[in-house]
CSV table of C-alpha atoms in Angstrom, one decimal:
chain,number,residue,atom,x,y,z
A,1,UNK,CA,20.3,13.0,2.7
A,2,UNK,CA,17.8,10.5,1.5
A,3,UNK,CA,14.5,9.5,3.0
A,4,UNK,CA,15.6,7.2,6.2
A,5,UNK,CA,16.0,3.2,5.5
A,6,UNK,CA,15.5,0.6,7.9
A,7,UNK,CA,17.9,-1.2,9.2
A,8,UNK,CA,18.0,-5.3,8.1
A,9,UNK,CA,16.9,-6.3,11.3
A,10,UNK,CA,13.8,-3.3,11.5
A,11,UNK,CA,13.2,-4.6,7.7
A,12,UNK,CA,12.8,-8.0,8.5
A,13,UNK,CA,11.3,-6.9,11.7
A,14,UNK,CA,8.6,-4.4,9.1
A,15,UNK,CA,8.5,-7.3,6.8
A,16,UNK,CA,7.0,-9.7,9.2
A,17,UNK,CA,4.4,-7.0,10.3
A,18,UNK,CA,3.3,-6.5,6.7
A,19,UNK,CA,2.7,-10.0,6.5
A,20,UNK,CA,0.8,-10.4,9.6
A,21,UNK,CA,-1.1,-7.2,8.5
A,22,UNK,CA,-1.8,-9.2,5.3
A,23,UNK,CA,-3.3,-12.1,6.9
A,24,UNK,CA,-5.9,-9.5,8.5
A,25,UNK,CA,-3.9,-8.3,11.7
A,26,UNK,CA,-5.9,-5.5,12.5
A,27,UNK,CA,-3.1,-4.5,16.0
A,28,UNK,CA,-0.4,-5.3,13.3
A,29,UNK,CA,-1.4,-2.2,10.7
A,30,UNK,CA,-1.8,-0.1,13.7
A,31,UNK,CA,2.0,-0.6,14.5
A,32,UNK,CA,2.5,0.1,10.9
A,33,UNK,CA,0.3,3.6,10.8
A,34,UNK,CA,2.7,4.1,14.5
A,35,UNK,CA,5.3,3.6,12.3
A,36,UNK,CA,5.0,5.7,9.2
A,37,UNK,CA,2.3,8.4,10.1
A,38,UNK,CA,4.8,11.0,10.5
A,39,UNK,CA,6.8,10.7,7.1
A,40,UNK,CA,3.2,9.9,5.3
A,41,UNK,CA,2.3,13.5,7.0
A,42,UNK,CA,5.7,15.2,5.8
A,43,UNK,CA,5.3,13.9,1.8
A,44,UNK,CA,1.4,14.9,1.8
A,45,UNK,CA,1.8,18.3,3.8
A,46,UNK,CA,4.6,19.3,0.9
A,47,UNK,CA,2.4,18.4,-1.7
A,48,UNK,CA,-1.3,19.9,-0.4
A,49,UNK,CA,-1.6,23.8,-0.2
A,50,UNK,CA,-3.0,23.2,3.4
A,51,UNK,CA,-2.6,21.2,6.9
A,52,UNK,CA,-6.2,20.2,6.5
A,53,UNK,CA,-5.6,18.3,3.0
A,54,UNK,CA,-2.3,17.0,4.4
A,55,UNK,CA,-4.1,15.1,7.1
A,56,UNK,CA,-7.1,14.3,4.8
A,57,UNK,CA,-4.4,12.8,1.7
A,58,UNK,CA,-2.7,11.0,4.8
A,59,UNK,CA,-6.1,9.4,6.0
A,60,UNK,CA,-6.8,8.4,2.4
A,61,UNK,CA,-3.3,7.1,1.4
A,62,UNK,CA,-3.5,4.9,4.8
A,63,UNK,CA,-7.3,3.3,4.0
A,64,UNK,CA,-6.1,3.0,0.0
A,65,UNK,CA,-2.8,1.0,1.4
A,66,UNK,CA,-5.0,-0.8,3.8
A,67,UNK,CA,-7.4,-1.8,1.1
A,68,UNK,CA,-4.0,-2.9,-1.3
A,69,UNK,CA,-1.8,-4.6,1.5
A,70,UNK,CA,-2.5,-8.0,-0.3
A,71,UNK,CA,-0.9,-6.4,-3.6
A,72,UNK,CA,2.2,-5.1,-1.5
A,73,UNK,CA,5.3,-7.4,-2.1
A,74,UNK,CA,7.2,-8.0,0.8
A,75,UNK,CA,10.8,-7.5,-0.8
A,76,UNK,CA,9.7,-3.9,-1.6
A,77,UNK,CA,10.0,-0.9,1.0
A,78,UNK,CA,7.2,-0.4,2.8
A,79,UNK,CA,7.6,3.4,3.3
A,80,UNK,CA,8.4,3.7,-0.1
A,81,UNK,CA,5.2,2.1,-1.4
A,82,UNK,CA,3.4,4.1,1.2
A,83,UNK,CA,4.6,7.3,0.3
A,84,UNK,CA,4.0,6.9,-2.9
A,85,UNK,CA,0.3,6.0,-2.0
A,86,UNK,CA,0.2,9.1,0.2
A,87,UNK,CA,1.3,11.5,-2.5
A,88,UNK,CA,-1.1,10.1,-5.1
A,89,UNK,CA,-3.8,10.9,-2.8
A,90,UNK,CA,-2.8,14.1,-2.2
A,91,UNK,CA,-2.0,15.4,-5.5
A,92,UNK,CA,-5.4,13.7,-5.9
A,93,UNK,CA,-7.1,16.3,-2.9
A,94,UNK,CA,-4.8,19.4,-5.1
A,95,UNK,CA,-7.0,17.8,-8.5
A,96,UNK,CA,-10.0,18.0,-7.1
A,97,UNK,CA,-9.4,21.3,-4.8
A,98,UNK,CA,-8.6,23.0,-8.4
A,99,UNK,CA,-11.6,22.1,-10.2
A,100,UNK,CA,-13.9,23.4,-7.0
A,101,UNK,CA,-11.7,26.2,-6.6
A,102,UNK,CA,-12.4,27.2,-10.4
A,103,UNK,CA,-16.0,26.4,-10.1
A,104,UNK,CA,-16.8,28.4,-6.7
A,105,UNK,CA,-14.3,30.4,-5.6
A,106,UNK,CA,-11.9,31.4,-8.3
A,107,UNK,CA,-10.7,34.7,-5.4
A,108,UNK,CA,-9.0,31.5,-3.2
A,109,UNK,CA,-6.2,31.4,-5.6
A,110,UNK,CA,-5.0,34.7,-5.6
A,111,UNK,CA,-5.6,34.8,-1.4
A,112,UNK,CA,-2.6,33.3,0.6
A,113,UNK,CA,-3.9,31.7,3.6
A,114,UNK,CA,-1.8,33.4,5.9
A,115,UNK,CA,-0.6,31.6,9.1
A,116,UNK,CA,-1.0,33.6,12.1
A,117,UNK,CA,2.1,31.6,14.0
A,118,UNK,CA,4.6,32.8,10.9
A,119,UNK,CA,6.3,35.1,13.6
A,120,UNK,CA,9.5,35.4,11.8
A,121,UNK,CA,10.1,36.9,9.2
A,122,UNK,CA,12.1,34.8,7.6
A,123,UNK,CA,9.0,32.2,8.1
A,124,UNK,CA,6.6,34.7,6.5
A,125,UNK,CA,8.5,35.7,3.5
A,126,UNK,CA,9.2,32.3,3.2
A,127,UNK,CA,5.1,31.2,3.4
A,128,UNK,CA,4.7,33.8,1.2
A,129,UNK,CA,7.1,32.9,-1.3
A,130,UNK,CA,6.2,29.3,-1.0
A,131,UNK,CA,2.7,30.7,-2.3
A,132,UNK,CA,3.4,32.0,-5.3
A,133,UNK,CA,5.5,28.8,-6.2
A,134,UNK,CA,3.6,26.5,-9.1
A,135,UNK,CA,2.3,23.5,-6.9
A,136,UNK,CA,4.7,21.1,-8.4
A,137,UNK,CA,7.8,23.4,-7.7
A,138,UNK,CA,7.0,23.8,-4.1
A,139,UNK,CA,6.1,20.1,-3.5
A,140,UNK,CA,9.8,19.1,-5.3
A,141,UNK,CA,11.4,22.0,-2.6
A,142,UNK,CA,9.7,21.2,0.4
A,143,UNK,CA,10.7,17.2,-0.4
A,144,UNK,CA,13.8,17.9,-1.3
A,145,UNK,CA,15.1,20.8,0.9
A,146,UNK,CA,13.5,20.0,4.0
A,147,UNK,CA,12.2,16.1,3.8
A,148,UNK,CA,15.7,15.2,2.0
A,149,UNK,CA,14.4,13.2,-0.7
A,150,UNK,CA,16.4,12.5,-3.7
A,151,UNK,CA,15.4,13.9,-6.9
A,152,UNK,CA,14.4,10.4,-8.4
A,153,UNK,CA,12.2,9.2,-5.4
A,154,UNK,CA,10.4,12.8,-5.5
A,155,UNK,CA,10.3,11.9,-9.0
A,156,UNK,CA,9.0,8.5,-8.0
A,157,UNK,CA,6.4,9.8,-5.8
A,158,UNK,CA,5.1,12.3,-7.9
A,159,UNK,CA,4.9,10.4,-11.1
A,160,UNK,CA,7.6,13.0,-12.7
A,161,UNK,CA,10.8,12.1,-14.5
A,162,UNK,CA,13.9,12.3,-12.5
A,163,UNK,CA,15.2,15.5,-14.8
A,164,UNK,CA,11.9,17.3,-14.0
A,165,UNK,CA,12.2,16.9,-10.5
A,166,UNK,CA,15.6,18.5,-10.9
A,167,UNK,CA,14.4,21.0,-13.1
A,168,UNK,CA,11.7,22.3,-10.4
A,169,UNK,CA,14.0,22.6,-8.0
A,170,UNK,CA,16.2,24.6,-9.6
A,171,UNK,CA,13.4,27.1,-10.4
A,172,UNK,CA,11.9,26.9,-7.3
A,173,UNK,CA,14.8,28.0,-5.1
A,174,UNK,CA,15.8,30.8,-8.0
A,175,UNK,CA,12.5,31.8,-7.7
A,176,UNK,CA,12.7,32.2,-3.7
A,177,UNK,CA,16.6,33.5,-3.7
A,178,UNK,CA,14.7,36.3,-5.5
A,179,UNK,CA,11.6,36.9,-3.8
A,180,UNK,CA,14.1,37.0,-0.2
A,181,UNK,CA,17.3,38.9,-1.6
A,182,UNK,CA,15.9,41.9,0.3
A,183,UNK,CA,16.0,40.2,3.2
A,184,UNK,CA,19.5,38.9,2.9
A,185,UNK,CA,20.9,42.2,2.1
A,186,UNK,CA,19.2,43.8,5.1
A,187,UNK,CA,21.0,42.0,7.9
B,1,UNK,CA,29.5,15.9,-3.2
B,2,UNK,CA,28.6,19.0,-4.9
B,3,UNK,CA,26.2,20.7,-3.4
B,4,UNK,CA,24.2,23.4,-4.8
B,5,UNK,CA,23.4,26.2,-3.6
B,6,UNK,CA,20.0,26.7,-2.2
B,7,UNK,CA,18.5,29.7,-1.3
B,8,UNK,CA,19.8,31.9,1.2
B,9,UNK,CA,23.6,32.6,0.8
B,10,UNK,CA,26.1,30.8,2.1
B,11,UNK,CA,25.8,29.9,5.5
B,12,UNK,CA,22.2,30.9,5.4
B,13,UNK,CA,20.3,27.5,4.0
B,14,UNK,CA,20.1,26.0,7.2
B,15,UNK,CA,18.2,28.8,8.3
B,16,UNK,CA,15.8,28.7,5.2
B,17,UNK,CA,15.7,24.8,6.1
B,18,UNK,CA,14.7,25.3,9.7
B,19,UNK,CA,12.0,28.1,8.9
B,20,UNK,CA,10.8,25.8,5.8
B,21,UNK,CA,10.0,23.1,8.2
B,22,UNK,CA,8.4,24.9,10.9
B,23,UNK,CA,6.2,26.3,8.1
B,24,UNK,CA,4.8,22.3,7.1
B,25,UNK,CA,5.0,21.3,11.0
B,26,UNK,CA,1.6,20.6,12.0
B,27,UNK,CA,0.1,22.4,15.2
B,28,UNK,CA,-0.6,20.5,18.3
B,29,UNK,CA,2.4,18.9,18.6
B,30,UNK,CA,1.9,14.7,20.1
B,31,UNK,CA,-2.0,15.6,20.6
B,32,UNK,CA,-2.1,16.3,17.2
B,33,UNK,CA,-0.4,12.8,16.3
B,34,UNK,CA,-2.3,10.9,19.1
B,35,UNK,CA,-5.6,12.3,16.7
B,36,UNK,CA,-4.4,11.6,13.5
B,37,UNK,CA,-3.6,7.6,14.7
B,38,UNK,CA,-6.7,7.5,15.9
B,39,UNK,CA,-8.8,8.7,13.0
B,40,UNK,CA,-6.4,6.5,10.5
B,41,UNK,CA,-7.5,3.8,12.3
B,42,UNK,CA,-10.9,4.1,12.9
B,43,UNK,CA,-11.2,4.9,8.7
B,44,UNK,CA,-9.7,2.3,8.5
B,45,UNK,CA,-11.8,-0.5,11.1
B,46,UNK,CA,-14.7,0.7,9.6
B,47,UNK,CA,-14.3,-0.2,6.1
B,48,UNK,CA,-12.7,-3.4,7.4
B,49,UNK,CA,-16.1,-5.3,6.7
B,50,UNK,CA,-16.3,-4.5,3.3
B,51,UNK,CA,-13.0,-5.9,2.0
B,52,UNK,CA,-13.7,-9.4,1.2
B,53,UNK,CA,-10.5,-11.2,0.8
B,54,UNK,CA,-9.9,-9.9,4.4
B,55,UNK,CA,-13.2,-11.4,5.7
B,56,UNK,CA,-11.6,-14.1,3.3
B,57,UNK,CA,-8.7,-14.2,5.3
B,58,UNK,CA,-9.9,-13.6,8.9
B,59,UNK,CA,-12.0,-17.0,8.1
B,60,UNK,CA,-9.4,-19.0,6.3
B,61,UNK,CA,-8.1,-21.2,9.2
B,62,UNK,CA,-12.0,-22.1,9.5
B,63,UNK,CA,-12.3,-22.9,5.6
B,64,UNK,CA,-8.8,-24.8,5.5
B,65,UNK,CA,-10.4,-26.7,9.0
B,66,UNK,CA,-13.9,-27.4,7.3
B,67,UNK,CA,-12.4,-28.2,3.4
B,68,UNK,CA,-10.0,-31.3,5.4
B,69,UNK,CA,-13.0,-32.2,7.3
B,70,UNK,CA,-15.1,-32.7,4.2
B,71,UNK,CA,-12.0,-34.5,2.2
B,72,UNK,CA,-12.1,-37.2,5.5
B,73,UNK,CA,-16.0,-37.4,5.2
B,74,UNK,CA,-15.9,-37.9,1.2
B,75,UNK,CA,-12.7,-40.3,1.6
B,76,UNK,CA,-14.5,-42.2,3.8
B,77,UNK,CA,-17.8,-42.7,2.4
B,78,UNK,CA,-15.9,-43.3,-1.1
B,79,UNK,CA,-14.4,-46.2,1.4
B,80,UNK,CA,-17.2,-47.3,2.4
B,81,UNK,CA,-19.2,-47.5,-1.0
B,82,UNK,CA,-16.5,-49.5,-2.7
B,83,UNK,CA,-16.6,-51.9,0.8
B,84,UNK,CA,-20.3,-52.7,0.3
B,85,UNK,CA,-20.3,-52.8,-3.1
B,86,UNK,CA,-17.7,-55.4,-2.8
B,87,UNK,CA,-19.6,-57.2,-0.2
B,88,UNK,CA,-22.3,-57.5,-2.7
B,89,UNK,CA,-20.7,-59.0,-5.7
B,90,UNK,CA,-18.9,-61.5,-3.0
B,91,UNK,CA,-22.6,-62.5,-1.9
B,92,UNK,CA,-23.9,-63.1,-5.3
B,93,UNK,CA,-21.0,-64.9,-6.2
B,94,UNK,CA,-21.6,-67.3,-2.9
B,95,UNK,CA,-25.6,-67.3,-3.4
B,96,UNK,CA,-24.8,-68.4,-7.1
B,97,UNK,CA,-25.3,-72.5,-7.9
B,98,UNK,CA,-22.8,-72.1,-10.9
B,99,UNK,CA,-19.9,-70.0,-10.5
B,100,UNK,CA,-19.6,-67.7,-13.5
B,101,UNK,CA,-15.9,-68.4,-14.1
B,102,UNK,CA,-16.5,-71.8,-14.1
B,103,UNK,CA,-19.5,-71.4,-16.8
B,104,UNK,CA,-17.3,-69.4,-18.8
B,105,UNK,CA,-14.4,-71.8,-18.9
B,106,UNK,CA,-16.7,-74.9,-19.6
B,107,UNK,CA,-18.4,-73.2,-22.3
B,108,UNK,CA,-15.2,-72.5,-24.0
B,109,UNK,CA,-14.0,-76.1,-23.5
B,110,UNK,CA,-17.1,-77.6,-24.8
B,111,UNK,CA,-16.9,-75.4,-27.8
B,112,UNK,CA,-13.1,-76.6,-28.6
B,113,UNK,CA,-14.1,-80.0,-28.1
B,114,UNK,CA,-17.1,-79.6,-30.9
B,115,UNK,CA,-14.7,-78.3,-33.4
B,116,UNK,CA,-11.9,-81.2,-33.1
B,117,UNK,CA,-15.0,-83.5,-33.1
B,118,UNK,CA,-16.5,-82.1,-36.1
B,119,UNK,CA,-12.6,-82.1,-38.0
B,120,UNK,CA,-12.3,-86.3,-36.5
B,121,UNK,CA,-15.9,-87.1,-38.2
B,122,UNK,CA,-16.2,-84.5,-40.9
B,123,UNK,CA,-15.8,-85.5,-44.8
């Protein structure tokens, strides 16, 4: 499964938006936020360790794209060119958490945040596991596996070669098939 | 389409998939997305003012109105200029006792006739 593409008539339908957006249609970007909040939210929330700097990189990617709308070529995708703004941003946040985090609090990045709603326990293994995972791993996964992204538009949108977006994903679910094998073999 | 295997064993990855994505599901539910609209869009309305080429653009119907406007003005006083000037060289050429063409012409003529004069009478 790849990420959803509009149909011609919504493109040309999402083409004429942009352009009103473009000419300083204020109710016009509004449809378009409408629009693409919820995928913007999916890309940033696999790439940011946390909900809060999901939302935050969302916020930014949508005031950035705002700010570059007159740059934005109508033939293009729009959700493609969003996302990509989106995940900038929030490897961006994941920069700039690291160096605080290394600065301040170097005990944050051996302490899990731990969800209190992980009920399951397939959901808490699984937040678990996800934790240990190198950033990039999990962000490639998450894409992948659950936002059905193909390997060269996570690539795309996280400035990685196609083959290392493959790579990651490989290693990421060996690493989790490990961490949960208990858990399979239990039931 | 091959597909590979994920994580759980077979059978199992849809599982994995459904648990992975109520992991990255934000709380709240449509309040949560009704919020998040709504603070996109104020970030976004408030730094509205300092993009320029949208103050640029929100203005350009006014600019495009005001730039013909001025071409009109300066086509028509461009008009006008070359009108009076006009007017004026017709009303020294009717004020004038000689007209300068004719001045010019005789001058010429009288010049010709010197020289075939001066050849008839010349040694």
């Amino acid at each position: 499964m790849t990420a959803p593409s509009p149909e011609p008539a919504q493109a040309d339908a999402e083409r004429a938006l942009v352009r009103e957006a473009q000419s300083g249609s204020e109710s016009a970007f509004a449809v378009l936020v409408h629009t693409h909040m919820r995928r913007a939210y999916a890309v940033a929330r696999a790439i940011c360790a946390t909900h809060e700097d999901a939302e935050d990189a969302v916020q930014d990617g949508f005031l950035h794209a705002y700010k570059a709308l007159e740059r934005f070529r109508p033939e293009q995708a729009f959700a493609a060119w969003l996302n990509r703004i989106v995940a900038n941003a929030a490897l961006d946040i994941g920069r700039r958490r690291k160096v605080r985090d290394a600065d301040t609090l170097p005990e944050t990045l051996s302490v899990p945040l731990f969800d209190p709603s992980e009920r399951s326990e397939l959901r808490g293994r699984l937040g678990l596991a996800l934790r240990v995972l190198p950033d990039r791993q999990r962000s490639v996964l998450v894409l992948h596996d659950v936002e059905g992204y193909t390997h060269g538009e996570i690539g795309t949108m996280l400035g990685i070669p196609e083959g290392t977006a493959r790579s990651d994903l490989h290693h990421a679910r060996a690493s989790l098939r490990e961490r949960l094998r208990d858990l399979w073999s239990e039931r | 389409m091959r597909m590979e295997p994920r994580i759980g064993p077979a059978g199992r990855d849809d599982e994995v998939t459904r648990a992975l994505r109520a992991l990255h599901a934000p709380a709240g539910g449509e309040a949560f997305w009704e919020g998040l609209e709504r603070r996109i869009l104020a970030r976004v309305t408030n730094t509205d003012d300092d993009i320029w080429w949208r103050q640029f653009s929100r203005w350009r119907r006014e600019l495009a109105l005001a730039g013909a406007a001025a071409a009109v003005v300066a086509g028509f006083a461009a008009h006008h200029s070359n009108h009076v000037r006009s007017l004026a060289a017709y009303r020294e050429i009717e004020s004038s006792t000689v007209a300068p063409v004719q001045v010019a012409s005789e001058t010429e003529r009288e010049a010709s006739r010197d020289v075939t004069l001066r050849y008839v009478v010349g040694p």
